[in-house]
Amino acid sequence: MDWSGRVALVTGAGSGIGRATAEGFAQVGARVAVVDRDEDAGRATLEAIGAAGGEAIYIAADVADEQSVAAAVAETVRRFGRLDAAHNNAGISPDTGTTVDCTRVLWDQIFAVNVTGVWLCMKYEIEAMRASGGGAIVNTGSVSSLRAAPQLPAYVASKHALIGLTKVTALEYAAENIRVNIVCPGVIETPMLMKKAAEGFFSVDDYVQSSVPMARAGQPEEIASAVIWACSDSASYLTGATLSVDGGMVIA
Ligand SMILES: NC(=O)c1ccc[n+]([C@@H]2O[C@H](COP(=O)([O-])OP(=O)(O)OC[C@H]3O[C@@H](n4cnc5c(N)ncnc54)[C@H](O)[C@@H]3O)[C@@H](O)[C@H]2O)c1
């Protein structure tokens, strides 16, 4: 895979899955816009890419804020001249409790980042991709895009919503050479997962043994490789697809 001359933007690129995708895109030669609201995290990814000989810029942006997203895409195009691929990955999963216990504030925060954030990113990315003659987008869903999990009403609803949004956008821009797909990770060893485990939400080992047929957690790089493939010319006929990358979790 040779991405030289091409440009990728990754949100939530300061940590976990987004960081692995940003590093992966840089490894295959893309110039990468590392977008994250956490500056220290974003700059750490930038340094790692630079140390490995890749080319990237860090852009501070909150995906829930329209001006911030518009500015991030504009800055990417200003610095790199085009946009070929985007991984809309930033997401949050704060503890909400059950449907009854979830507060309106948390519900709105989760939807603002996980759903509105992805919509805003696509809104501006598609304009930039049109100017580049086409492109490919992957949104990060979850096994929670496809099935229920107790105590996560807003998260599960937000991730289900992304499948619908991905399909609509894929349909709308298919004829303009812009492909849109969603990757649904299972249990992936990232700071988000480890934080939840540390808070006592679950034990990773128990969770994996009871829910993952492959009997292990996934690594962020195993999601990144699926995302980069789905954005690549090797996946040139793939659009509107939901790809589960979960060690078999959703079929169990
Ligand atoms: N880790 C898993 O097991 C798992 C499973 C399924 C889906 N996912 C999804 O994968 C994505 C990445 O998760 P992760 O585990 O790598 O999480 P993470 O918490 O390790 O990383 C998320 C990154 O997104 C950034 N971010 C959060 N809100 C943002 C915002 N509003 N604007 C810009 N940046 C923001 C954070 O600063 C952080 O750097 C999320 O959408 C998550 O829902 C994760």
PDB file of C-alpha atoms and ligand atoms in Angstrom:
ATOM      1  CA  MET A   1       0.000   0.000   0.000  1.00  0.00           C
ATOM      2  CA  ASP A   2       1.442   3.342  -0.999  1.00  0.00           C
ATOM      3  CA  TRP A   3      -0.268   6.460   0.280  1.00  0.00           C
ATOM      4  CA  SER A   4       2.426   8.905  -0.744  1.00  0.00           C
ATOM      5  CA  GLY A   5       0.908  12.105  -2.066  1.00  0.00           C
ATOM      6  CA  ARG A   6      -2.330  11.407  -0.224  1.00  0.00           C
ATOM      7  CA  VAL A   7      -3.748  12.962   2.924  1.00  0.00           C
ATOM      8  CA  ALA A   8      -5.651  11.410   5.829  1.00  0.00           C
ATOM      9  CA  LEU A   9      -7.428  13.079   8.748  1.00  0.00           C
ATOM     10  CA  VAL A  10      -8.045  11.126  11.962  1.00  0.00           C
ATOM     11  CA  THR A  11     -10.144  12.347  14.893  1.00  0.00           C
ATOM     12  CA  GLY A  12      -9.460  11.145  18.407  1.00  0.00           C
ATOM     13  CA  ALA A  13      -5.938  10.552  17.115  1.00  0.00           C
ATOM     14  CA  GLY A  14      -4.302  11.263  20.467  1.00  0.00           C
ATOM     15  CA  SER A  15      -5.133   7.884  21.970  1.00  0.00           C
ATOM     16  CA  GLY A  16      -6.077   4.267  21.408  1.00  0.00           C
ATOM     17  CA  ILE A  17      -7.645   3.364  18.075  1.00  0.00           C
ATOM     18  CA  GLY A  18      -7.289   6.834  16.525  1.00  0.00           C
ATOM     19  CA  ARG A  19      -3.623   7.007  17.408  1.00  0.00           C
ATOM     20  CA  ALA A  20      -3.003   3.601  15.841  1.00  0.00           C
ATOM     21  CA  THR A  21      -4.801   4.678  12.653  1.00  0.00           C
ATOM     22  CA  ALA A  22      -2.891   7.963  12.439  1.00  0.00           C
ATOM     23  CA  GLU A  23       0.416   6.104  12.888  1.00  0.00           C
ATOM     24  CA  GLY A  24      -0.671   3.437  10.408  1.00  0.00           C
ATOM     25  CA  PHE A  25      -1.586   5.969   7.732  1.00  0.00           C
ATOM     26  CA  ALA A  26       1.775   7.690   8.236  1.00  0.00           C
ATOM     27  CA  GLN A  27       3.612   4.354   7.970  1.00  0.00           C
ATOM     28  CA  VAL A  28       2.157   3.748   4.503  1.00  0.00           C
ATOM     29  CA  GLY A  29       3.216   7.231   3.400  1.00  0.00           C
ATOM     30  CA  ALA A  30       0.148   9.416   3.905  1.00  0.00           C
ATOM     31  CA  ARG A  31       0.437  12.900   5.314  1.00  0.00           C
ATOM     32  CA  VAL A  32      -1.753  12.873   8.411  1.00  0.00           C
ATOM     33  CA  ALA A  33      -3.859  15.459  10.249  1.00  0.00           C
ATOM     34  CA  VAL A  34      -3.914  14.352  13.886  1.00  0.00           C
ATOM     35  CA  VAL A  35      -7.110  15.830  15.328  1.00  0.00           C
ATOM     36  CA  ASP A  36      -7.878  15.629  19.048  1.00  0.00           C
ATOM     37  CA  ARG A  37      -9.253  17.950  21.699  1.00  0.00           C
ATOM     38  CA  ASP A  38      -6.532  16.789  24.120  1.00  0.00           C
ATOM     39  CA  GLU A  39      -3.421  18.716  23.079  1.00  0.00           C
ATOM     40  CA  ASP A  40      -0.875  16.653  25.050  1.00  0.00           C
ATOM     41  CA  ALA A  41      -2.260  13.443  23.581  1.00  0.00           C
ATOM     42  CA  GLY A  42      -2.375  14.836  20.041  1.00  0.00           C
ATOM     43  CA  ARG A  43       1.189  16.109  20.263  1.00  0.00           C
ATOM     44  CA  ALA A  44       2.389  12.732  21.581  1.00  0.00           C
ATOM     45  CA  THR A  45       0.971  11.072  18.447  1.00  0.00           C
ATOM     46  CA  LEU A  46       2.590  13.754  16.310  1.00  0.00           C
ATOM     47  CA  GLU A  47       5.971  13.081  17.925  1.00  0.00           C
ATOM     48  CA  ALA A  48       5.621   9.321  17.449  1.00  0.00           C
ATOM     49  CA  ILE A  49       4.830   9.788  13.758  1.00  0.00           C
ATOM     50  CA  GLY A  50       7.740  12.196  13.329  1.00  0.00           C
ATOM     51  CA  ALA A  51      10.144   9.840  15.145  1.00  0.00           C
ATOM     52  CA  ALA A  52       9.138   7.052  12.753  1.00  0.00           C
ATOM     53  CA  GLY A  53       9.882   9.284   9.749  1.00  0.00           C
ATOM     54  CA  GLY A  54       6.270  10.148   8.920  1.00  0.00           C
ATOM     55  CA  GLU A  55       4.676  13.502   8.180  1.00  0.00           C
ATOM     56  CA  ALA A  56       1.818  14.886  10.271  1.00  0.00           C
ATOM     57  CA  ILE A  57       0.302  17.995  11.787  1.00  0.00           C
ATOM     58  CA  TYR A  58      -1.608  18.299  15.028  1.00  0.00           C
ATOM     59  CA  ILE A  59      -4.886  20.213  15.019  1.00  0.00           C
ATOM     60  CA  ALA A  60      -6.711  20.908  18.283  1.00  0.00           C
ATOM     61  CA  ALA A  61     -10.426  20.479  17.709  1.00  0.00           C
ATOM     62  CA  ASP A  62     -13.547  19.412  19.516  1.00  0.00           C
ATOM     63  CA  VAL A  63     -15.610  17.384  17.050  1.00  0.00           C
ATOM     64  CA  ALA A  64     -18.827  18.484  18.774  1.00  0.00           C
ATOM     65  CA  ASP A  65     -18.130  22.101  17.828  1.00  0.00           C
ATOM     66  CA  GLU A  66     -18.950  23.027  14.229  1.00  0.00           C
ATOM     67  CA  GLN A  67     -16.494  25.921  13.915  1.00  0.00           C
ATOM     68  CA  SER A  68     -13.734  23.779  15.337  1.00  0.00           C
ATOM     69  CA  VAL A  69     -14.433  20.970  12.832  1.00  0.00           C
ATOM     70  CA  ALA A  70     -14.684  23.366   9.880  1.00  0.00           C
ATOM     71  CA  ALA A  71     -11.372  24.931  10.921  1.00  0.00           C
ATOM     72  CA  ALA A  72      -9.681  21.525  11.287  1.00  0.00           C
ATOM     73  CA  VAL A  73     -10.645  20.425   7.786  1.00  0.00           C
ATOM     74  CA  ALA A  74      -9.709  23.829   6.336  1.00  0.00           C
ATOM     75  CA  GLU A  75      -6.313  23.702   8.088  1.00  0.00           C
ATOM     76  CA  THR A  76      -5.670  20.188   6.750  1.00  0.00           C
ATOM     77  CA  VAL A  77      -6.349  21.345   3.188  1.00  0.00           C
ATOM     78  CA  ARG A  78      -4.345  24.552   3.688  1.00  0.00           C
ATOM     79  CA  ARG A  79      -1.296  22.624   4.929  1.00  0.00           C
ATOM     80  CA  PHE A  80      -1.508  19.521   2.737  1.00  0.00           C
ATOM     81  CA  GLY A  81      -3.514  20.701  -0.294  1.00  0.00           C
ATOM     82  CA  ARG A  82      -6.164  17.949  -0.350  1.00  0.00           C
ATOM     83  CA  LEU A  83      -8.104  15.370   1.652  1.00  0.00           C
ATOM     84  CA  ASP A  84      -8.318  11.725   0.563  1.00  0.00           C
ATOM     85  CA  ALA A  85      -9.289   9.780   3.680  1.00  0.00           C
ATOM     86  CA  ALA A  86     -10.885  10.423   7.041  1.00  0.00           C
ATOM     87  CA  HIS A  87     -11.328   8.280  10.112  1.00  0.00           C
ATOM     88  CA  ASN A  88     -14.069   9.822  12.269  1.00  0.00           C
ATOM     89  CA  ASN A  89     -13.181   8.036  15.439  1.00  0.00           C
ATOM     90  CA  ALA A  90     -13.419  10.417  18.410  1.00  0.00           C
ATOM     91  CA  GLY A  91     -15.967   9.050  20.836  1.00  0.00           C
ATOM     92  CA  ILE A  92     -16.776   8.981  24.531  1.00  0.00           C
ATOM     93  CA  SER A  93     -18.356   6.440  26.834  1.00  0.00           C
ATOM     94  CA  PRO A  94     -18.834   7.951  30.285  1.00  0.00           C
ATOM     95  CA  ASP A  95     -20.622   5.897  32.896  1.00  0.00           C
ATOM     96  CA  THR A  96     -24.322   6.787  32.703  1.00  0.00           C
ATOM     97  CA  GLY A  97     -26.091   3.995  34.545  1.00  0.00           C
ATOM     98  CA  THR A  98     -29.365   2.637  33.217  1.00  0.00           C
ATOM     99  CA  THR A  99     -31.923   4.337  30.994  1.00  0.00           C
ATOM    100  CA  VAL A 100     -33.677   5.663  34.104  1.00  0.00           C
ATOM    101  CA  ASP A 101     -30.485   6.786  35.830  1.00  0.00           C
ATOM    102  CA  CYS A 102     -28.845   8.435  32.784  1.00  0.00           C
ATOM    103  CA  THR A 103     -28.976  12.227  33.114  1.00  0.00           C
ATOM    104  CA  ARG A 104     -30.002  14.570  30.321  1.00  0.00           C
ATOM    105  CA  VAL A 105     -26.592  16.249  30.526  1.00  0.00           C
ATOM    106  CA  LEU A 106     -24.696  12.991  29.924  1.00  0.00           C
ATOM    107  CA  TRP A 107     -27.137  11.906  27.200  1.00  0.00           C
ATOM    108  CA  ASP A 108     -26.573  15.185  25.347  1.00  0.00           C
ATOM    109  CA  GLN A 109     -22.766  15.036  25.795  1.00  0.00           C
ATOM    110  CA  ILE A 110     -22.564  11.518  24.379  1.00  0.00           C
ATOM    111  CA  PHE A 111     -24.744  12.353  21.382  1.00  0.00           C
ATOM    112  CA  ALA A 112     -22.874  15.621  20.769  1.00  0.00           C
ATOM    113  CA  VAL A 113     -19.532  13.819  20.392  1.00  0.00           C
ATOM    114  CA  ASN A 114     -20.487  10.373  19.095  1.00  0.00           C
ATOM    115  CA  VAL A 115     -23.211  11.338  16.594  1.00  0.00           C
ATOM    116  CA  THR A 116     -23.196  15.088  15.925  1.00  0.00           C
ATOM    117  CA  GLY A 117     -19.387  15.034  15.897  1.00  0.00           C
ATOM    118  CA  VAL A 118     -19.267  12.400  13.165  1.00  0.00           C
ATOM    119  CA  TRP A 119     -21.945  14.184  11.135  1.00  0.00           C
ATOM    120  CA  LEU A 120     -20.077  17.512  11.395  1.00  0.00           C
ATOM    121  CA  CYS A 121     -16.806  15.893  10.365  1.00  0.00           C
ATOM    122  CA  MET A 122     -18.386  14.281   7.308  1.00  0.00           C
ATOM    123  CA  LYS A 123     -20.159  17.537   6.394  1.00  0.00           C
ATOM    124  CA  TYR A 124     -16.830  19.351   6.012  1.00  0.00           C
ATOM    125  CA  GLU A 125     -14.677  16.413   4.904  1.00  0.00           C
ATOM    126  CA  ILE A 126     -16.979  15.639   1.967  1.00  0.00           C
ATOM    127  CA  GLU A 127     -16.648  19.204   0.673  1.00  0.00           C
ATOM    128  CA  ALA A 128     -12.861  18.854   0.784  1.00  0.00           C
ATOM    129  CA  MET A 129     -12.925  15.390  -0.811  1.00  0.00           C
ATOM    130  CA  ARG A 130     -15.105  16.649  -3.649  1.00  0.00           C
ATOM    131  CA  ALA A 131     -12.427  19.218  -4.393  1.00  0.00           C
ATOM    132  CA  SER A 132      -9.829  16.390  -4.422  1.00  0.00           C
ATOM    133  CA  GLY A 133     -11.904  14.292  -6.860  1.00  0.00           C
ATOM    134  CA  GLY A 134     -13.203  11.791  -4.275  1.00  0.00           C
ATOM    135  CA  GLY A 135     -12.207  10.075  -1.071  1.00  0.00           C
ATOM    136  CA  ALA A 136     -13.051   7.524   1.578  1.00  0.00           C
ATOM    137  CA  ILE A 137     -14.430   7.877   5.076  1.00  0.00           C
ATOM    138  CA  VAL A 138     -14.568   5.353   7.901  1.00  0.00           C
ATOM    139  CA  ASN A 139     -16.589   6.068  11.023  1.00  0.00           C
ATOM    140  CA  THR A 140     -15.915   4.230  14.267  1.00  0.00           C
ATOM    141  CA  GLY A 141     -18.941   2.362  15.487  1.00  0.00           C
ATOM    142  CA  SER A 142     -18.806  -0.410  18.039  1.00  0.00           C
ATOM    143  CA  VAL A 143     -20.159  -3.833  18.782  1.00  0.00           C
ATOM    144  CA  SER A 144     -22.659  -1.532  20.541  1.00  0.00           C
ATOM    145  CA  SER A 145     -23.771  -0.385  17.059  1.00  0.00           C
ATOM    146  CA  LEU A 146     -25.212  -3.866  16.580  1.00  0.00           C
ATOM    147  CA  ARG A 147     -26.418  -5.082  19.940  1.00  0.00           C
ATOM    148  CA  ALA A 148     -27.476  -3.930  23.381  1.00  0.00           C
ATOM    149  CA  ALA A 149     -25.370  -3.613  26.504  1.00  0.00           C
ATOM    150  CA  PRO A 150     -26.879  -2.809  29.895  1.00  0.00           C
ATOM    151  CA  GLN A 151     -25.995   0.504  31.581  1.00  0.00           C
ATOM    152  CA  LEU A 152     -24.979   2.116  28.306  1.00  0.00           C
ATOM    153  CA  PRO A 153     -28.247   3.520  26.882  1.00  0.00           C
ATOM    154  CA  ALA A 154     -26.831   6.685  25.340  1.00  0.00           C
ATOM    155  CA  TYR A 155     -23.645   5.033  24.086  1.00  0.00           C
ATOM    156  CA  VAL A 156     -25.501   2.117  22.473  1.00  0.00           C
ATOM    157  CA  ALA A 157     -28.087   4.440  20.919  1.00  0.00           C
ATOM    158  CA  SER A 158     -25.369   6.780  19.626  1.00  0.00           C
ATOM    159  CA  LYS A 159     -23.394   3.928  18.060  1.00  0.00           C
ATOM    160  CA  HIS A 160     -26.536   2.436  16.475  1.00  0.00           C
ATOM    161  CA  ALA A 161     -27.277   5.897  15.017  1.00  0.00           C
ATOM    162  CA  LEU A 162     -23.885   5.904  13.292  1.00  0.00           C
ATOM    163  CA  ILE A 163     -24.830   2.896  11.162  1.00  0.00           C
ATOM    164  CA  GLY A 164     -27.835   4.778   9.790  1.00  0.00           C
ATOM    165  CA  LEU A 165     -25.837   7.952   9.260  1.00  0.00           C
ATOM    166  CA  THR A 166     -23.051   6.018   7.514  1.00  0.00           C
ATOM    167  CA  LYS A 167     -25.544   4.353   5.146  1.00  0.00           C
ATOM    168  CA  VAL A 168     -27.289   7.613   4.238  1.00  0.00           C
ATOM    169  CA  THR A 169     -24.018   9.389   3.550  1.00  0.00           C
ATOM    170  CA  ALA A 170     -22.672   6.450   1.534  1.00  0.00           C
ATOM    171  CA  LEU A 171     -25.820   6.528  -0.605  1.00  0.00           C
ATOM    172  CA  GLU A 172     -25.717  10.273  -1.126  1.00  0.00           C
ATOM    173  CA  TYR A 173     -22.094  10.479  -2.291  1.00  0.00           C
ATOM    174  CA  ALA A 174     -21.526   7.083  -3.987  1.00  0.00           C
ATOM    175  CA  ALA A 175     -21.784   8.655  -7.437  1.00  0.00           C
ATOM    176  CA  GLU A 176     -19.205  11.280  -6.494  1.00  0.00           C
ATOM    177  CA  ASN A 177     -16.468   8.732  -5.781  1.00  0.00           C
ATOM    178  CA  ILE A 178     -16.742   9.168  -2.017  1.00  0.00           C
ATOM    179  CA  ARG A 179     -17.053   5.901  -0.096  1.00  0.00           C
ATOM    180  CA  VAL A 180     -18.339   5.814   3.486  1.00  0.00           C
ATOM    181  CA  ASN A 181     -18.122   2.769   5.765  1.00  0.00           C
ATOM    182  CA  ILE A 182     -18.293   1.983   9.460  1.00  0.00           C
ATOM    183  CA  VAL A 183     -15.914  -0.236  11.422  1.00  0.00           C
ATOM    184  CA  CYS A 184     -17.329  -1.758  14.607  1.00  0.00           C
ATOM    185  CA  PRO A 185     -14.616  -2.717  17.111  1.00  0.00           C
ATOM    186  CA  GLY A 186     -15.187  -5.217  19.898  1.00  0.00           C
ATOM    187  CA  VAL A 187     -13.103  -5.212  23.092  1.00  0.00           C
ATOM    188  CA  ILE A 188      -9.970  -3.257  22.226  1.00  0.00           C
ATOM    189  CA  GLU A 189      -7.159  -2.556  24.672  1.00  0.00           C
ATOM    190  CA  THR A 190      -7.145   1.238  24.747  1.00  0.00           C
ATOM    191  CA  PRO A 191      -7.053   3.838  27.522  1.00  0.00           C
ATOM    192  CA  MET A 192     -10.880   4.101  27.245  1.00  0.00           C
ATOM    193  CA  LEU A 193     -11.319   0.392  27.952  1.00  0.00           C
ATOM    194  CA  MET A 194      -8.681   0.262  30.673  1.00  0.00           C
ATOM    195  CA  LYS A 195     -10.225   3.298  32.424  1.00  0.00           C
ATOM    196  CA  LYS A 196     -13.616   1.594  32.507  1.00  0.00           C
ATOM    197  CA  ALA A 197     -12.024  -1.581  33.866  1.00  0.00           C
ATOM    198  CA  ALA A 198     -10.132   0.422  36.516  1.00  0.00           C
ATOM    199  CA  GLU A 199     -13.391   2.072  37.582  1.00  0.00           C
ATOM    200  CA  GLY A 200     -14.732  -1.415  38.290  1.00  0.00           C
ATOM    201  CA  PHE A 201     -17.204  -1.367  35.394  1.00  0.00           C
ATOM    202  CA  PHE A 202     -15.968  -4.839  34.394  1.00  0.00           C
ATOM    203  CA  SER A 203     -12.922  -7.074  34.476  1.00  0.00           C
ATOM    204  CA  VAL A 204     -11.335  -7.185  31.017  1.00  0.00           C
ATOM    205  CA  ASP A 205     -10.369 -10.859  31.438  1.00  0.00           C
ATOM    206  CA  ASP A 206     -13.870 -11.935  32.503  1.00  0.00           C
ATOM    207  CA  TYR A 207     -15.463  -9.811  29.773  1.00  0.00           C
ATOM    208  CA  VAL A 208     -13.206 -11.263  27.091  1.00  0.00           C
ATOM    209  CA  GLN A 209     -13.588 -14.874  28.251  1.00  0.00           C
ATOM    210  CA  SER A 210     -17.382 -14.610  28.397  1.00  0.00           C
ATOM    211  CA  SER A 211     -17.980 -12.569  25.226  1.00  0.00           C
ATOM    212  CA  VAL A 212     -15.176 -12.919  22.684  1.00  0.00           C
ATOM    213  CA  PRO A 213     -14.928 -16.198  20.730  1.00  0.00           C
ATOM    214  CA  MET A 214     -11.253 -15.525  19.976  1.00  0.00           C
ATOM    215  CA  ALA A 215     -10.774 -15.302  23.773  1.00  0.00           C
ATOM    216  CA  ARG A 216      -8.569 -12.217  23.715  1.00  0.00           C
ATOM    217  CA  ALA A 217      -8.911  -8.458  23.524  1.00  0.00           C
ATOM    218  CA  GLY A 218      -8.014  -6.759  20.253  1.00  0.00           C
ATOM    219  CA  GLN A 219      -5.182  -4.292  19.811  1.00  0.00           C
ATOM    220  CA  PRO A 220      -5.750  -0.781  18.398  1.00  0.00           C
ATOM    221  CA  GLU A 221      -3.555  -1.697  15.412  1.00  0.00           C
ATOM    222  CA  GLU A 222      -6.014  -4.465  14.488  1.00  0.00           C
ATOM    223  CA  ILE A 223      -8.733  -1.835  14.057  1.00  0.00           C
ATOM    224  CA  ALA A 224      -6.369   0.587  12.321  1.00  0.00           C
ATOM    225  CA  SER A 225      -5.477  -1.964   9.643  1.00  0.00           C
ATOM    226  CA  ALA A 226      -9.171  -2.524   8.839  1.00  0.00           C
ATOM    227  CA  VAL A 227      -9.768   1.238   8.668  1.00  0.00           C
ATOM    228  CA  ILE A 228      -6.784   1.852   6.389  1.00  0.00           C
ATOM    229  CA  TRP A 229      -7.802  -1.036   4.129  1.00  0.00           C
ATOM    230  CA  ALA A 230     -11.403   0.284   3.921  1.00  0.00           C
ATOM    231  CA  CYS A 231     -10.002   3.692   2.898  1.00  0.00           C
ATOM    232  CA  SER A 232      -7.612   2.203   0.345  1.00  0.00           C
ATOM    233  CA  ASP A 233      -7.968   1.456  -3.357  1.00  0.00           C
ATOM    234  CA  SER A 234      -8.079  -2.248  -2.414  1.00  0.00           C
ATOM    235  CA  ALA A 235     -11.573  -1.563  -1.081  1.00  0.00           C
ATOM    236  CA  SER A 236     -12.642   0.431  -4.130  1.00  0.00           C
ATOM    237  CA  TYR A 237     -16.125  -1.170  -4.347  1.00  0.00           C
ATOM    238  CA  LEU A 238     -16.867  -1.028  -0.603  1.00  0.00           C
ATOM    239  CA  THR A 239     -19.391   1.556   0.522  1.00  0.00           C
ATOM    240  CA  GLY A 240     -22.153   1.681   3.113  1.00  0.00           C
ATOM    241  CA  ALA A 241     -20.684  -1.423   4.747  1.00  0.00           C
ATOM    242  CA  THR A 242     -20.609  -2.311   8.420  1.00  0.00           C
ATOM    243  CA  LEU A 243     -17.379  -4.159   9.246  1.00  0.00           C
ATOM    244  CA  SER A 244     -17.238  -5.946  12.587  1.00  0.00           C
ATOM    245  CA  VAL A 245     -13.665  -6.260  13.836  1.00  0.00           C
ATOM    246  CA  ASP A 246     -14.313  -7.947  17.132  1.00  0.00           C
ATOM    247  CA  GLY A 247     -12.816 -11.450  17.371  1.00  0.00           C
ATOM    248  CA  GLY A 248     -16.270 -12.861  16.645  1.00  0.00           C
ATOM    249  CA  MET A 249     -18.043 -11.064  19.487  1.00  0.00           C
ATOM    250  CA  VAL A 250     -21.142 -10.005  17.586  1.00  0.00           C
ATOM    251  CA  ILE A 251     -21.835 -13.455  16.149  1.00  0.00           C
ATOM    252  CA  ALA A 252     -21.622 -15.221  19.518  1.00  0.00           C
TER     253      ALA A 252
HETATM  254  N1  LIG B   1     -11.767   0.530  23.119  1.00  0.00           N
HETATM  255  C1  LIG B   1     -12.779  -0.222  22.783  1.00  0.00           C
HETATM  256  O1  LIG B   1     -12.915  -1.360  23.268  1.00  0.00           O
HETATM  257  C2  LIG B   1     -13.800   0.275  21.797  1.00  0.00           C
HETATM  258  C3  LIG B   1     -14.775  -0.623  21.366  1.00  0.00           C
HETATM  259  C4  LIG B   1     -15.715  -0.202  20.456  1.00  0.00           C
HETATM  260  C5  LIG B   1     -15.701   1.092  19.981  1.00  0.00           C
HETATM  261  N2  LIG B   1     -14.746   1.954  20.421  1.00  0.00           N
HETATM  262  C6  LIG B   1     -14.784   3.302  19.867  1.00  0.00           C
HETATM  263  O2  LIG B   1     -13.531   3.615  19.329  1.00  0.00           O
HETATM  264  C7  LIG B   1     -13.314   5.026  19.373  1.00  0.00           C
HETATM  265  C8  LIG B   1     -11.984   5.305  20.006  1.00  0.00           C
HETATM  266  O3  LIG B   1     -11.988   4.714  21.279  1.00  0.00           O
HETATM  267  P1  LIG B   1     -10.662   4.437  22.122  1.00  0.00           P
HETATM  268  O4  LIG B   1     -10.950   3.233  22.914  1.00  0.00           O
HETATM  269  O5  LIG B   1      -9.472   4.553  21.268  1.00  0.00           O
HETATM  270  O6  LIG B   1     -10.775   5.696  23.125  1.00  0.00           O
HETATM  271  P2  LIG B   1      -9.685   6.628  23.846  1.00  0.00           P
HETATM  272  O7  LIG B   1     -10.440   7.275  24.953  1.00  0.00           O
HETATM  273  O8  LIG B   1      -8.458   5.852  24.160  1.00  0.00           O
HETATM  274  O9  LIG B   1      -9.352   7.714  22.727  1.00  0.00           O
HETATM  275  C9  LIG B   1     -10.307   8.622  22.295  1.00  0.00           C
HETATM  276  C10 LIG B   1      -9.651   9.904  21.872  1.00  0.00           C
HETATM  277  O10 LIG B   1     -10.693  10.782  21.389  1.00  0.00           O
HETATM  278  C11 LIG B   1     -10.470  12.079  21.891  1.00  0.00           C
HETATM  279  N3  LIG B   1     -11.744  12.781  21.963  1.00  0.00           N
HETATM  280  C12 LIG B   1     -12.796  12.503  22.769  1.00  0.00           C
HETATM  281  N4  LIG B   1     -13.775  13.382  22.566  1.00  0.00           N
HETATM  282  C13 LIG B   1     -13.341  14.252  21.611  1.00  0.00           C
HETATM  283  C14 LIG B   1     -13.905  15.383  20.984  1.00  0.00           C
HETATM  284  N5  LIG B   1     -15.123  15.837  21.335  1.00  0.00           N
HETATM  285  N6  LIG B   1     -13.202  16.008  20.026  1.00  0.00           N
HETATM  286  C15 LIG B   1     -11.962  15.575  19.682  1.00  0.00           C
HETATM  287  N7  LIG B   1     -11.364  14.534  20.263  1.00  0.00           N
HETATM  288  C16 LIG B   1     -12.048  13.860  21.216  1.00  0.00           C
HETATM  289  C17 LIG B   1      -9.852  11.866  23.265  1.00  0.00           C
HETATM  290  O11 LIG B   1      -9.137  13.032  23.685  1.00  0.00           O
HETATM  291  C18 LIG B   1      -8.958  10.649  23.018  1.00  0.00           C
HETATM  292  O12 LIG B   1      -7.659  11.054  22.627  1.00  0.00           O
HETATM  293  C19 LIG B   1     -14.515   5.608  20.106  1.00  0.00           C
HETATM  294  O13 LIG B   1     -15.458   6.088  19.178  1.00  0.00           O
HETATM  295  C20 LIG B   1     -15.074   4.409  20.844  1.00  0.00           C
HETATM  296  O14 LIG B   1     -16.448   4.547  21.106  1.00  0.00           O
HETATM  297  C21 LIG B   1     -13.801   1.583  21.317  1.00  0.00           C
END
